[in-house]
N, CA, C and O atoms as a MOPAC input file, in Angstrom:
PM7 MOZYME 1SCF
protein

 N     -8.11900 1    10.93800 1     7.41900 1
 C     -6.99300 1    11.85000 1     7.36400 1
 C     -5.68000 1    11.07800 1     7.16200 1
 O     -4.88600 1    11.63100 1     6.40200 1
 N     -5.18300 1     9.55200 1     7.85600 1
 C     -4.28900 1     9.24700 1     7.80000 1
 C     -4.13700 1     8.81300 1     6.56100 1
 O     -3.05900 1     8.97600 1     5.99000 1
 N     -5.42600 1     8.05300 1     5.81500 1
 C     -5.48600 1     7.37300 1     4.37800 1
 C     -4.92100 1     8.69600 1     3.55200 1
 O     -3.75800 1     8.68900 1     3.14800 1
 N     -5.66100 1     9.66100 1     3.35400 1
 C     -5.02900 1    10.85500 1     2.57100 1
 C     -3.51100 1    10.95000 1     2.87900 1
 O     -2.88400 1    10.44700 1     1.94700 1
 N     -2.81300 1    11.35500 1     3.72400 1
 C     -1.82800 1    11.23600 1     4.24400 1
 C     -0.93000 1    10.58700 1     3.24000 1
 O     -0.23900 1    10.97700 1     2.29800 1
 N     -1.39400 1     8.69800 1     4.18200 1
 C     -0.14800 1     7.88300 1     3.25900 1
 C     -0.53000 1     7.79400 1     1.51300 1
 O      0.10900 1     7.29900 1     0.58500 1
 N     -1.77200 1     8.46200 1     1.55000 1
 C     -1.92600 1     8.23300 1    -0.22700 1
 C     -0.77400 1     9.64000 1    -0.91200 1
 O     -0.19500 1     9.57600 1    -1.99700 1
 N     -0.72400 1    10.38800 1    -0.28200 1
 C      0.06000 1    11.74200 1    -0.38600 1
 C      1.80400 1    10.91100 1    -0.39500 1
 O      2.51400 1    10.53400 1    -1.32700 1
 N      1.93700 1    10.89300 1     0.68700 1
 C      3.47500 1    10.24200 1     0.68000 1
 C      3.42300 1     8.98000 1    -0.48000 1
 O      4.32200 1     9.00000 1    -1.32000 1
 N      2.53300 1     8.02000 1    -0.54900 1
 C      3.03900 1     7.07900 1    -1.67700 1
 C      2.93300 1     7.53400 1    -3.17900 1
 O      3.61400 1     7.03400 1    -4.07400 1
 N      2.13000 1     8.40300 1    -3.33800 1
 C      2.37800 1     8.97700 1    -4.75200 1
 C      4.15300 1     9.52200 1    -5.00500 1
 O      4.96500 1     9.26100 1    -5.89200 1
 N      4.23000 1    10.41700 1    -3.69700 1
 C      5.64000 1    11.07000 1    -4.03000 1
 C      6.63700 1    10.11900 1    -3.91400 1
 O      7.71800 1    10.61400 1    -4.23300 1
 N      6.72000 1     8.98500 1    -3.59700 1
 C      7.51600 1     7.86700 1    -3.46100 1
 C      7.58400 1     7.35300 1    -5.10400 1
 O      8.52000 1     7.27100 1    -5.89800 1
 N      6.39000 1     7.10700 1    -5.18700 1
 C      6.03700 1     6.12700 1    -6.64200 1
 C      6.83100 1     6.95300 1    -7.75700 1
 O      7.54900 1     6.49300 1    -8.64500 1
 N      6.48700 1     8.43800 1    -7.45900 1
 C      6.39900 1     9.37400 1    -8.75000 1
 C      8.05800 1    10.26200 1    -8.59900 1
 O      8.24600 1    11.37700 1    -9.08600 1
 N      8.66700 1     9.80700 1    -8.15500 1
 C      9.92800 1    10.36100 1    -7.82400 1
 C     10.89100 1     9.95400 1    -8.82700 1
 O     11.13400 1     8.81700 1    -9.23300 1
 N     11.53300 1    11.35100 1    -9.24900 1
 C     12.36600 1    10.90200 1   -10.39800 1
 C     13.52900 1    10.37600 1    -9.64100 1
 O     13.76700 1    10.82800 1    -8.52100 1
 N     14.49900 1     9.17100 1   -10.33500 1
 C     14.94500 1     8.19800 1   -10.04600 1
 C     16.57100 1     8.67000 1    -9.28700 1
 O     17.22700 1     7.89900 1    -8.58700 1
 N     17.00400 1    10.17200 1    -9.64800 1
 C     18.09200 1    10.99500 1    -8.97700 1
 C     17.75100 1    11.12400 1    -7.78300 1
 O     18.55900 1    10.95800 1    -6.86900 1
 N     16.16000 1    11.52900 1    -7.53600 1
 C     16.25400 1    11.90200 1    -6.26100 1
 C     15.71600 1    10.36700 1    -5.61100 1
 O     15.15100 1    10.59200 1    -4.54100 1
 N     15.72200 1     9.26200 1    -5.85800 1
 C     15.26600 1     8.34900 1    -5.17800 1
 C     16.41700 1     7.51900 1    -4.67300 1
 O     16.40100 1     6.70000 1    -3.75400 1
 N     17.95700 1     8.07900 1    -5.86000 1
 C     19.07200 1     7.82400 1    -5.65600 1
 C     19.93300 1     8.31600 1    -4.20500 1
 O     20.56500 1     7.73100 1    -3.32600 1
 N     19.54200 1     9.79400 1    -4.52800 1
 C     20.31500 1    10.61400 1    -3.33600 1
 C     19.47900 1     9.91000 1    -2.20600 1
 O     20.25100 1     9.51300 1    -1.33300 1
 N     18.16900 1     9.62000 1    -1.92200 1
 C     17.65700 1     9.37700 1    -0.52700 1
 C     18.07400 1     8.00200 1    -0.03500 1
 O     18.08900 1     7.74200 1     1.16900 1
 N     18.44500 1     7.04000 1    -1.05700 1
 C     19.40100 1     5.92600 1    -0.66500 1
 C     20.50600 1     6.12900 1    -0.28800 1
 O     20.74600 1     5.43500 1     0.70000 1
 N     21.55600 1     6.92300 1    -0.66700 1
 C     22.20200 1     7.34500 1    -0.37100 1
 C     22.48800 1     7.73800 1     0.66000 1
 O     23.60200 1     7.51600 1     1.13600 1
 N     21.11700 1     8.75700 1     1.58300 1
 C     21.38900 1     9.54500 1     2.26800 1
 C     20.95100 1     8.19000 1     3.69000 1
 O     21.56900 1     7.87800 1     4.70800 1
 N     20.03900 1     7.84400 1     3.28600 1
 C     20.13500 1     6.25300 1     4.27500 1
 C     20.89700 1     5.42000 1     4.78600 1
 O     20.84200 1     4.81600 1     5.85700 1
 N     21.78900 1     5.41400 1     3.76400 1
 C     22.85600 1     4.53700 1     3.72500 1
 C     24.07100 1     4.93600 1     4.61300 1
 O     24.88700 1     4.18400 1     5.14500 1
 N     24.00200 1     6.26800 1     4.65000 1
 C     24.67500 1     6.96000 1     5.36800 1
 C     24.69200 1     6.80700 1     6.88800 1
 O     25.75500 1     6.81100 1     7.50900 1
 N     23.61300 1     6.68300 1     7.42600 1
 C     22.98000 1     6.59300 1     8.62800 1
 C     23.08200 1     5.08700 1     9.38100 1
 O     22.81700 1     4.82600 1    10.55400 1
 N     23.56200 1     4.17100 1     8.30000 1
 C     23.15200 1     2.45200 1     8.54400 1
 C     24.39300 1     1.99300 1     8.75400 1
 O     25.07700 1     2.03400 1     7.73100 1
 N     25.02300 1     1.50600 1     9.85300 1
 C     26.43500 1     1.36300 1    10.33200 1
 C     27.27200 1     0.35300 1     9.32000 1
 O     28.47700 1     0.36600 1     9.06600 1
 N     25.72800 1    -0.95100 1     8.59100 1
 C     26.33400 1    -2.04300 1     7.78200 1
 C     26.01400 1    -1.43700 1     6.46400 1
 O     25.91200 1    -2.19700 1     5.50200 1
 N     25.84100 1    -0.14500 1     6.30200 1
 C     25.62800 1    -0.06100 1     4.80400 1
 C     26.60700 1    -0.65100 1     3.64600 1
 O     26.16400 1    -1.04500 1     2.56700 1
 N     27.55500 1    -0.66200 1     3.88000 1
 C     28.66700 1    -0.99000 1     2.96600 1
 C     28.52600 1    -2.80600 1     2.83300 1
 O     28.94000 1    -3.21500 1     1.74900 1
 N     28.14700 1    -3.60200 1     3.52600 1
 C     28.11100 1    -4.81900 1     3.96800 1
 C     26.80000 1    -5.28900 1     2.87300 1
 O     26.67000 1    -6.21200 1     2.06900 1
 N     25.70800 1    -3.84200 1     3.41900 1
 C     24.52900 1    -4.87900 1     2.55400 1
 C     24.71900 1    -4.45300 1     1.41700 1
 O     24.23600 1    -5.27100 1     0.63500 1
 N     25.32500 1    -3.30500 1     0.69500 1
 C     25.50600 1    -3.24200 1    -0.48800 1
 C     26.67900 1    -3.95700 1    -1.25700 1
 O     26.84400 1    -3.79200 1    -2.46600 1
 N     27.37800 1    -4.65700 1    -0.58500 1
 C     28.40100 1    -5.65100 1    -1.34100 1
 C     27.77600 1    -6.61300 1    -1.12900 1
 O     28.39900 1    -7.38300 1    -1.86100 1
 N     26.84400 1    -7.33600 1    -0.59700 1
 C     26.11300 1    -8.39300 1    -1.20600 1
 C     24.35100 1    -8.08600 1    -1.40700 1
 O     23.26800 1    -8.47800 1    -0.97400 1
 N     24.76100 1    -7.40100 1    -2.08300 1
 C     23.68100 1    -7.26700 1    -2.95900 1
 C     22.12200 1    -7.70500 1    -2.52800 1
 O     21.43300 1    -8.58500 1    -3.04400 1
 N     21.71100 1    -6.61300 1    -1.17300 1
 C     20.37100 1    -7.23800 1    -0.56100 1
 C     19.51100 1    -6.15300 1    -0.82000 1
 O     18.38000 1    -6.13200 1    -0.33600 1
 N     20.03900 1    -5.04300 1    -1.70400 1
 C     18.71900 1    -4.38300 1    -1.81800 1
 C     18.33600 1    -4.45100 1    -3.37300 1
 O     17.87800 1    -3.39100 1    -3.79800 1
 N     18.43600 1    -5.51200 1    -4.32100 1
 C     18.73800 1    -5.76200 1    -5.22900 1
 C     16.94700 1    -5.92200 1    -6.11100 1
 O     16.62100 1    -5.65900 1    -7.26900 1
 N     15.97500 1    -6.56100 1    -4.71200 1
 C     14.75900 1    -6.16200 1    -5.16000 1
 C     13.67800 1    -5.19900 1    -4.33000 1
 O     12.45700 1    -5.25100 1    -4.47800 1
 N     14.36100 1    -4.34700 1    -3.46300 1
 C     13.85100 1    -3.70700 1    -2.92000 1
 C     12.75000 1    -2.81200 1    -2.87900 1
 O     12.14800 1    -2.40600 1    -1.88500 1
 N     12.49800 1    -2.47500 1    -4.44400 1
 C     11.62700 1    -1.62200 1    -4.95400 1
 C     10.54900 1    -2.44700 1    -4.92200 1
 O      9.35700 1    -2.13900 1    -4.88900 1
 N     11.09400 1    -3.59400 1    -4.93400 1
 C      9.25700 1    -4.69000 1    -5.11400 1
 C      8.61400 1    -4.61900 1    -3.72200 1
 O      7.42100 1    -4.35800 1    -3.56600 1
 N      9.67100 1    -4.92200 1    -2.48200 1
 C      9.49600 1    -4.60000 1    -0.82500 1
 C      8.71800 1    -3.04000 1    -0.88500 1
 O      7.62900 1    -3.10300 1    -0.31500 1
 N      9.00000 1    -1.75500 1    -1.40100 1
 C      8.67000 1    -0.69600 1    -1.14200 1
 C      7.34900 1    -0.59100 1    -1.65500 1
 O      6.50300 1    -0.01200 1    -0.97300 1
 N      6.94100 1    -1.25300 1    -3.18300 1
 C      5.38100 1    -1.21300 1    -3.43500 1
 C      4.89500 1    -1.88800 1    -2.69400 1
 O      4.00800 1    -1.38500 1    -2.00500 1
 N      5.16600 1    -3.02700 1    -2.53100 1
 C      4.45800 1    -3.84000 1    -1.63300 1
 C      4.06800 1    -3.26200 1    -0.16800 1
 O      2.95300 1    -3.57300 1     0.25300 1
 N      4.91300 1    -2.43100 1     0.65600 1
 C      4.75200 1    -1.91300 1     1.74600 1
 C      3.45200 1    -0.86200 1     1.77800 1
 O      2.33600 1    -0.90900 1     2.29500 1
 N      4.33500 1     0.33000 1     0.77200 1
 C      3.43600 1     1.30400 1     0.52700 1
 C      1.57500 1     1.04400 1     0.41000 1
 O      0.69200 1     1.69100 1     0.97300 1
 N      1.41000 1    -0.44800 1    -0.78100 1
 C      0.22600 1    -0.80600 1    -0.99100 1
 C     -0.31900 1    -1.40100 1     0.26700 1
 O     -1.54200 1    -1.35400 1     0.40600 1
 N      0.41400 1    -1.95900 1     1.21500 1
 C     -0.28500 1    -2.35800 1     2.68700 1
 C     -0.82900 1    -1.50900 1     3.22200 1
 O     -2.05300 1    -1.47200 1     3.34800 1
 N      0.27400 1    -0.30900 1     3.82000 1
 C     -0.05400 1     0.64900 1     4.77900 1
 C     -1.68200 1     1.05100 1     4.02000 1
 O     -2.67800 1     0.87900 1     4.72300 1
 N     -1.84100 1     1.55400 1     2.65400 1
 C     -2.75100 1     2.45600 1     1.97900 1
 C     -4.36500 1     1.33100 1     2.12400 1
 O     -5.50400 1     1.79000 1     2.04400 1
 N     -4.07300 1     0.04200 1     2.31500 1
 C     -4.91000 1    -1.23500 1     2.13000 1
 C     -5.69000 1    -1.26800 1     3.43500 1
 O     -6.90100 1    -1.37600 1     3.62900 1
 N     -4.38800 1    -1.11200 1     4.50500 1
 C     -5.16400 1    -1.53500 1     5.99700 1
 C     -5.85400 1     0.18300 1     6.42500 1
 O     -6.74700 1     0.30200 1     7.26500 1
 N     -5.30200 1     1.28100 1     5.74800 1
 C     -6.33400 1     1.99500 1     6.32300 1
 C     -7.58600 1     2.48600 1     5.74700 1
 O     -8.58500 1     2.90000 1     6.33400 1
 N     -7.28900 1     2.33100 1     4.12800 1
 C     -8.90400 1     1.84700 1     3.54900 1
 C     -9.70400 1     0.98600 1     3.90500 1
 O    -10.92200 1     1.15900 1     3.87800 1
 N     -9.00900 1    -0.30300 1     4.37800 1
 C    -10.17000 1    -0.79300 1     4.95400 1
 C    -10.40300 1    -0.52500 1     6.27600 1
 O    -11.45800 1    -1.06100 1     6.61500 1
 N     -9.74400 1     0.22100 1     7.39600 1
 C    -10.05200 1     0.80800 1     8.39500 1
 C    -11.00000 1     1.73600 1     8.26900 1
 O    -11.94700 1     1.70100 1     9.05400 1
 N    -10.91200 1     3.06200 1     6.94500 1
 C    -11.44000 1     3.75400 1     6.86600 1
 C    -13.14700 1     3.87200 1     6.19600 1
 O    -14.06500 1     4.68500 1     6.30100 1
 N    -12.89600 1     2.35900 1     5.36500 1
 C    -14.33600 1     2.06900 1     4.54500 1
 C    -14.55100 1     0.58100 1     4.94600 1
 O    -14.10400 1    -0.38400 1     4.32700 1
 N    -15.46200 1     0.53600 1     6.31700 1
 C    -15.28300 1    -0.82300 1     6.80800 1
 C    -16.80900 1    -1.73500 1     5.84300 1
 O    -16.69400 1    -2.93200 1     5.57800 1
 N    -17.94800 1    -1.04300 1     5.48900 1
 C    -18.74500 1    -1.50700 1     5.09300 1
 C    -18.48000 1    -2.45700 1     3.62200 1
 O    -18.38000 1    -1.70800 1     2.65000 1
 N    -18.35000 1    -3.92900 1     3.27300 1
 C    -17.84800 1    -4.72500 1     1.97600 1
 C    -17.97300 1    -4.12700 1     0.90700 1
 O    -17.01800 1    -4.09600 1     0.13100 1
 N    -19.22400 1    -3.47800 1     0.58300 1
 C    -19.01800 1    -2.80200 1    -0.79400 1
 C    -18.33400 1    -1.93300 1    -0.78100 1
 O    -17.39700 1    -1.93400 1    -1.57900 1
 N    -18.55000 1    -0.59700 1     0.31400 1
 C    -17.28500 1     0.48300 1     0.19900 1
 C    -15.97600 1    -0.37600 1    -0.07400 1
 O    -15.46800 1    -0.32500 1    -1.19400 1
 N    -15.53300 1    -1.00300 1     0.71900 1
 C    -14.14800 1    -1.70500 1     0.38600 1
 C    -13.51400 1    -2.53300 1    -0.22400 1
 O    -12.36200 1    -2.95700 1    -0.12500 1
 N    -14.97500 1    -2.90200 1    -1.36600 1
 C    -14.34400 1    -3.64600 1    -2.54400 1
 C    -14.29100 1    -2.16100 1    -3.65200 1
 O    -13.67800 1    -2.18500 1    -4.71900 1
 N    -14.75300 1    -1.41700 1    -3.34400 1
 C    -14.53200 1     0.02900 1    -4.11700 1
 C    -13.47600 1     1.09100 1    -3.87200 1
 O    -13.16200 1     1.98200 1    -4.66100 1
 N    -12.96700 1     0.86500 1    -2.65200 1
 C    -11.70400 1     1.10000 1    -2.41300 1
 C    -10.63100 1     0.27600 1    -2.71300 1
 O     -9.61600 1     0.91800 1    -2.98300 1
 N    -10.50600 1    -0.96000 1    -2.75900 1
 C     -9.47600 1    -2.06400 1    -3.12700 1
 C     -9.67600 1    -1.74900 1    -5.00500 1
 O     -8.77000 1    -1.93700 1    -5.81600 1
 N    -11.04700 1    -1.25600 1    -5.34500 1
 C    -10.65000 1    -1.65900 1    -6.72000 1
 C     -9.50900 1    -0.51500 1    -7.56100 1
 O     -8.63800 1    -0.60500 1    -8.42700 1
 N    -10.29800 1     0.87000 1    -6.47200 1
 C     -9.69600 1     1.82100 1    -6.65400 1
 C     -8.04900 1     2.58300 1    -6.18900 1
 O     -7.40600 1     3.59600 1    -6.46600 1
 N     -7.92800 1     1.48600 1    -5.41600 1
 C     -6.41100 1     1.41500 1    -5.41200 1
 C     -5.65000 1     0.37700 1    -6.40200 1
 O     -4.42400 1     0.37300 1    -6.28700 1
 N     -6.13300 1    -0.37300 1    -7.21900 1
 C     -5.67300 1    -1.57200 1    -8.05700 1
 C     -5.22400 1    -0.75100 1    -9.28000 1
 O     -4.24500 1    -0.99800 1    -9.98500 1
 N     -6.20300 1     0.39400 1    -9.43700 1
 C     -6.46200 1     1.24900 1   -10.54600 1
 C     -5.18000 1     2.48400 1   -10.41600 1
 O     -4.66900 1     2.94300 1   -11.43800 1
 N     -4.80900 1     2.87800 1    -9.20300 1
 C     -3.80300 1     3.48200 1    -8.57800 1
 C     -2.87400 1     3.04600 1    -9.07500 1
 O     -2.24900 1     3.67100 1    -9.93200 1
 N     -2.42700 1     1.42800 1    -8.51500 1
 C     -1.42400 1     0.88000 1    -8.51900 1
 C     -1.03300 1     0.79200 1    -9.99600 1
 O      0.16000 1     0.97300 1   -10.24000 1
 N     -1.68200 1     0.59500 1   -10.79900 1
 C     -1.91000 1     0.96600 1   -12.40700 1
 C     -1.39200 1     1.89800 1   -12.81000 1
 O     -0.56000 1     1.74100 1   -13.70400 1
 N     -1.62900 1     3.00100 1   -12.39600 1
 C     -1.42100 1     4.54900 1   -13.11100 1
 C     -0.65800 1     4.81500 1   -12.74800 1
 O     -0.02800 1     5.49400 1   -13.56000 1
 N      0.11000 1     4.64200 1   -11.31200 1
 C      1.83300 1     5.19200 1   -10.99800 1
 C      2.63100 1     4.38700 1   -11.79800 1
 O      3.72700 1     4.81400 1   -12.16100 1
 N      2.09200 1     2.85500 1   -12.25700 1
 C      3.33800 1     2.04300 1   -12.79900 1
 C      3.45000 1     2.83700 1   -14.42600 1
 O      4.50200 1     2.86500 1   -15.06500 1
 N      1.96100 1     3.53500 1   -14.97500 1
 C      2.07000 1     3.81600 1   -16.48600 1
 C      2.90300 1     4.98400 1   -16.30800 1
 O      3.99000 1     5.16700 1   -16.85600 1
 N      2.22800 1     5.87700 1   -15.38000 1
 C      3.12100 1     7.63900 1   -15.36000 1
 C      4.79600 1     7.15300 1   -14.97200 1
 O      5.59900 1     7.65400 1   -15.75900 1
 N      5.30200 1     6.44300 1   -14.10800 1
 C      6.98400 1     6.13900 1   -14.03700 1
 C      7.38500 1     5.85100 1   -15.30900 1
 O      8.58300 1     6.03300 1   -15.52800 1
 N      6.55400 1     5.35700 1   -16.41500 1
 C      7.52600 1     5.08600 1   -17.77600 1
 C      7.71900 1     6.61900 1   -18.23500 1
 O      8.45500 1     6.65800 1   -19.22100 1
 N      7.28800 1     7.88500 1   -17.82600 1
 C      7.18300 1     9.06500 1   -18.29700 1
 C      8.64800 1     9.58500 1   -17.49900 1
 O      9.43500 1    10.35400 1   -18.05100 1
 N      8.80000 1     9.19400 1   -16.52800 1
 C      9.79400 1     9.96800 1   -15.50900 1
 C     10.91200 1     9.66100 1   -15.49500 1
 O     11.11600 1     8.47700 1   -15.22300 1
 N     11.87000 1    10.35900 1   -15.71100 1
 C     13.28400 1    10.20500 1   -15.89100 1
 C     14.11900 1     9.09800 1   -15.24700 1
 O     14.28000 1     9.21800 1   -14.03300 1
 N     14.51500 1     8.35000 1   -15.66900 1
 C     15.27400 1     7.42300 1   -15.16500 1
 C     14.46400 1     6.30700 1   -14.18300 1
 O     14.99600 1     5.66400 1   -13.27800 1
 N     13.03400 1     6.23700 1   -14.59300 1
 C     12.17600 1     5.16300 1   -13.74200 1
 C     11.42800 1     3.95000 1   -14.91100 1
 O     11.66300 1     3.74800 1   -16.10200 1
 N     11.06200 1     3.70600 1   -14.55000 1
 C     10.34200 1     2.74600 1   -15.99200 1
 C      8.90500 1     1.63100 1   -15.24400 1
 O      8.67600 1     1.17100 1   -14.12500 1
 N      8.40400 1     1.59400 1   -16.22500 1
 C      7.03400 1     0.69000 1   -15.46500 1
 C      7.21800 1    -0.81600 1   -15.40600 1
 O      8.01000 1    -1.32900 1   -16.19500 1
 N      6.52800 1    -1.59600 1   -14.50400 1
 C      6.82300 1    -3.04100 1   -14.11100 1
 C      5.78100 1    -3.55600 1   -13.92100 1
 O      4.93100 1    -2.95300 1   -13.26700 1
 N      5.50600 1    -4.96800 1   -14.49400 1
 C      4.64600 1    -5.72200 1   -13.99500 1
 C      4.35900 1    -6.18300 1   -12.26000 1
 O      3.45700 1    -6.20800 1   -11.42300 1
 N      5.94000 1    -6.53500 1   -12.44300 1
 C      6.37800 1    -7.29400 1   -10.88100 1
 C      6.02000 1    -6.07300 1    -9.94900 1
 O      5.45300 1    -6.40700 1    -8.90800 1
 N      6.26900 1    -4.54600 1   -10.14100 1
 C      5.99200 1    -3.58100 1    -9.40100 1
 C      4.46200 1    -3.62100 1    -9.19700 1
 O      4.11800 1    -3.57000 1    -8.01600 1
 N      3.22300 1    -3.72400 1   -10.35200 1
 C      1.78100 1    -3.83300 1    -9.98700 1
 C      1.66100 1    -5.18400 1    -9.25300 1
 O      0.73100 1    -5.21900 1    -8.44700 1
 N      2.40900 1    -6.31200 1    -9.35800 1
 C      1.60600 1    -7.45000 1    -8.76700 1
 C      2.46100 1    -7.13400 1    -7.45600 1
 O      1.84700 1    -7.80500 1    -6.62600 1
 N      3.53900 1    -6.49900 1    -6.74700 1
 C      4.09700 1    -6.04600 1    -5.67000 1
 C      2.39000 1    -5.44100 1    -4.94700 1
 O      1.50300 1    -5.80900 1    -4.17700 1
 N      2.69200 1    -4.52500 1    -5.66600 1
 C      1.20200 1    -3.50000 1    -5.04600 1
 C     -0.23200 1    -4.23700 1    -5.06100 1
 O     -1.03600 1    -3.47900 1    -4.51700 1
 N     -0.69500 1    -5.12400 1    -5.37100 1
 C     -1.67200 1    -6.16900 1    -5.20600 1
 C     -1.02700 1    -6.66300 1    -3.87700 1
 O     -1.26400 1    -6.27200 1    -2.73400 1
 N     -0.14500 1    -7.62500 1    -4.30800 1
 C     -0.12900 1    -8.52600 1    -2.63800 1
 C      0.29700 1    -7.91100 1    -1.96200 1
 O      0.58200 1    -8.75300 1    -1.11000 1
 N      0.83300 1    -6.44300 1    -1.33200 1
 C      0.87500 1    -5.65000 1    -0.27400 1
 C     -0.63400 1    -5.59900 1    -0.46000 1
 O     -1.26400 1    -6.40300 1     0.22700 1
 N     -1.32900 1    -4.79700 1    -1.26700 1
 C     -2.52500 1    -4.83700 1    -0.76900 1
 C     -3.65100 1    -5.78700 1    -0.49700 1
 O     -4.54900 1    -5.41800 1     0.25900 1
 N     -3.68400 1    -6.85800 1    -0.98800 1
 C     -4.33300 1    -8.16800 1    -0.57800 1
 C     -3.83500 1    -8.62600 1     1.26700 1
 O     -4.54500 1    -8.75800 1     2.26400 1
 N     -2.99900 1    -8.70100 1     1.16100 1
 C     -1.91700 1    -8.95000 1     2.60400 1
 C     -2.78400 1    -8.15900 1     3.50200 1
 O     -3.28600 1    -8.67800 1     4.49900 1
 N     -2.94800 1    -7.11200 1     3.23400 1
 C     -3.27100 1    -6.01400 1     4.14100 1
 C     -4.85600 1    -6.08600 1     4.40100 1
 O     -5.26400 1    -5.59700 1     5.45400 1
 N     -5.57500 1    -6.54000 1     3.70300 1
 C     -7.16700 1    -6.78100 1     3.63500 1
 C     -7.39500 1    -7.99400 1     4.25600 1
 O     -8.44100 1    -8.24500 1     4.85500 1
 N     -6.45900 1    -8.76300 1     4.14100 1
 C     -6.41300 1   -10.00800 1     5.12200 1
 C     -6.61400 1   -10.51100 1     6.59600 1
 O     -7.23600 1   -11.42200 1     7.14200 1
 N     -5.57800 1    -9.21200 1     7.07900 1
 C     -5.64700 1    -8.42000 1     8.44200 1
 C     -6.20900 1    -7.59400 1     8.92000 1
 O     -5.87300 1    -7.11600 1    10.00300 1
 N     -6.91800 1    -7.31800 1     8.44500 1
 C     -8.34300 1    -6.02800 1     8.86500 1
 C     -9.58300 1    -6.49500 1     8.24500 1
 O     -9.99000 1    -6.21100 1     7.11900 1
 N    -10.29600 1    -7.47000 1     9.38400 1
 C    -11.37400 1    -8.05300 1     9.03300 1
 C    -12.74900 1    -7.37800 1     8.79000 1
 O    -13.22800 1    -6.77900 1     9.75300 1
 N    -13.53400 1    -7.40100 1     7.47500 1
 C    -14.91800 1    -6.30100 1     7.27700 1
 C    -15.58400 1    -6.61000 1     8.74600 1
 O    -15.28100 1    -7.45800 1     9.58600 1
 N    -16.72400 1    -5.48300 1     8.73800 1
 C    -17.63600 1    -5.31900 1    10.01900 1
 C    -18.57400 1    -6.49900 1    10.02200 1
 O    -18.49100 1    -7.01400 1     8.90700 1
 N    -19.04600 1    -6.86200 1    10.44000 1
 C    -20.35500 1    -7.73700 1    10.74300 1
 C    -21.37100 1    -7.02700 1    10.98300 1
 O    -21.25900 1    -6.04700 1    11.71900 1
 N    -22.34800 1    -7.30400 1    10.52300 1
 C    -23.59200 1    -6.50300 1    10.89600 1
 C    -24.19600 1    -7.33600 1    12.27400 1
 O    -24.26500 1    -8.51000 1    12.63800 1
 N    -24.59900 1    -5.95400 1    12.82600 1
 C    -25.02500 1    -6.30600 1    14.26600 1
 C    -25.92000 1    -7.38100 1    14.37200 1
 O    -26.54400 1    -7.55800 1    13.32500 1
 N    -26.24200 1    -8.28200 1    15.42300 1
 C    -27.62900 1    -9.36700 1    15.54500 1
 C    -28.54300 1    -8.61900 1    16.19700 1
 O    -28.49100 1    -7.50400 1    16.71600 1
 N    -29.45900 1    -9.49700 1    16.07000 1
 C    -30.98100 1    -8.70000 1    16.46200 1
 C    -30.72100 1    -9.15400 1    17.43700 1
 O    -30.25100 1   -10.27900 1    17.26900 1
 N    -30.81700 1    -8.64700 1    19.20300 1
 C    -31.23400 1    -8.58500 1    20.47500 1
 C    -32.55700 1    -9.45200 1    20.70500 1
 O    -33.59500 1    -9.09800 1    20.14600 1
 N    -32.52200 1   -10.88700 1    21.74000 1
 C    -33.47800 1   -10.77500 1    21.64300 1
 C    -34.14300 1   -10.68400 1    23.26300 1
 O    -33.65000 1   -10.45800 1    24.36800 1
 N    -35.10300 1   -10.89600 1    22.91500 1
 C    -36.40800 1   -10.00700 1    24.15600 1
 C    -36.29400 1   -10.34200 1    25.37800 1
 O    -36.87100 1    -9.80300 1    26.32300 1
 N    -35.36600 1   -11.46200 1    25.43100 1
 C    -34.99600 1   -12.41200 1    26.95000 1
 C    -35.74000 1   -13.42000 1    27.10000 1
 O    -35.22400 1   -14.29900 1    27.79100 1
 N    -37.30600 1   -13.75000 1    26.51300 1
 C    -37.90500 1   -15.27600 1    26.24400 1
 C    -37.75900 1   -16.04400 1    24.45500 1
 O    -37.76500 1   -15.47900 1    23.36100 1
 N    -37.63600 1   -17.53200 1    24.82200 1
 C    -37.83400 1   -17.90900 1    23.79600 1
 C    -38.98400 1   -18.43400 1    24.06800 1
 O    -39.45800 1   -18.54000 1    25.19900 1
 N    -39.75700 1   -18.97700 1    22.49100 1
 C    -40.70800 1   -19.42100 1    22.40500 1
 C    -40.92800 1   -20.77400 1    21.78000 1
 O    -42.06400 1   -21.24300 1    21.70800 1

C-alpha cells in the first residue's frame, strides 16, 4: 500500500507541469524564514537532481521492503529503471519541463542507494536434530 502510495505521489511530482512546480516553490519558500538567503546564493540550483534522486529512494527501499525475494527485486529495480525512463521521455511532452540524462542517472543512484540499505532475505538454514555425527 505504501509502495503504491509513493509511486502515486512521484508520478505527480515527475509529471507536473513546470507552473505548478513553480507556484509550490514558491509556496515553500514562503514558509522558510532563510528563503531569500538560499535563493541569493543560489542552493537550489540542482535541486531537481536531489528530488529524483529522493523520490527514486523512498520508491527503492519500499520495493525492496515490499518484494524481498532477489528475483522479485531485481524485477522491481528493473521495473522502476524503466519508470525512471518514461517520466524523463513524457516531461519532454509537458509544458515548460524537458527530459535529462542527469535526471535518469539521479533516479538510478537514489535507487541503487536505497537497495543498498535494505538487505535481500536469506533463506532460512536447515535446523539441525541436536546430534552430530
Amino acid at each position: 500500500m505504501l509502495f503504491t502510495m509513493a509511486l502515486l505521489v512521484t508520478l505527480v511530482c515527475l509529471l507536473a507541469p513546470a507552473n505548478a512546480v513553480l507556484a509550490a516553490k514558491v509556496w515553500a519558500a514562503s514558509w522558510l524564514p532563510m528563503a531569500t538567503v538560499l535563493d541569493a546564493a543560489d542552493a537550489t540550483a540542482y535541486s531537481d537532481k536531489l528530488v529524483h534522486a529522493s523520490l527514486f529512494a523512498v520508491l527503492g527501499g519500499l520495493a525492496a521492503r515490499s518484494w524481498q525475494q532477489g528475483r522479485q527485486r531485481w524485477w522491481a529495480v528493473a521495473a522502476l529503471l524503466l519508470l525512471g525512463a518514461l517520466t524523463e521521455v513524457l516531461q519532454s511532452a509537458i509544458p515548460g519541463r524537458s527530459a535529462s540524462l542527469g535526471d535518469w542517472l539521479a533516479d538510478a543512484l537514489g535507487l541503487a542507494g536505497s537497495l543498498l540499505l535494505v538487505p535481500p532475505v536469506q533463506p532460512p538454514r536447515p535446523r539441525s536434530l541436536g546430534w552430530q555425527a
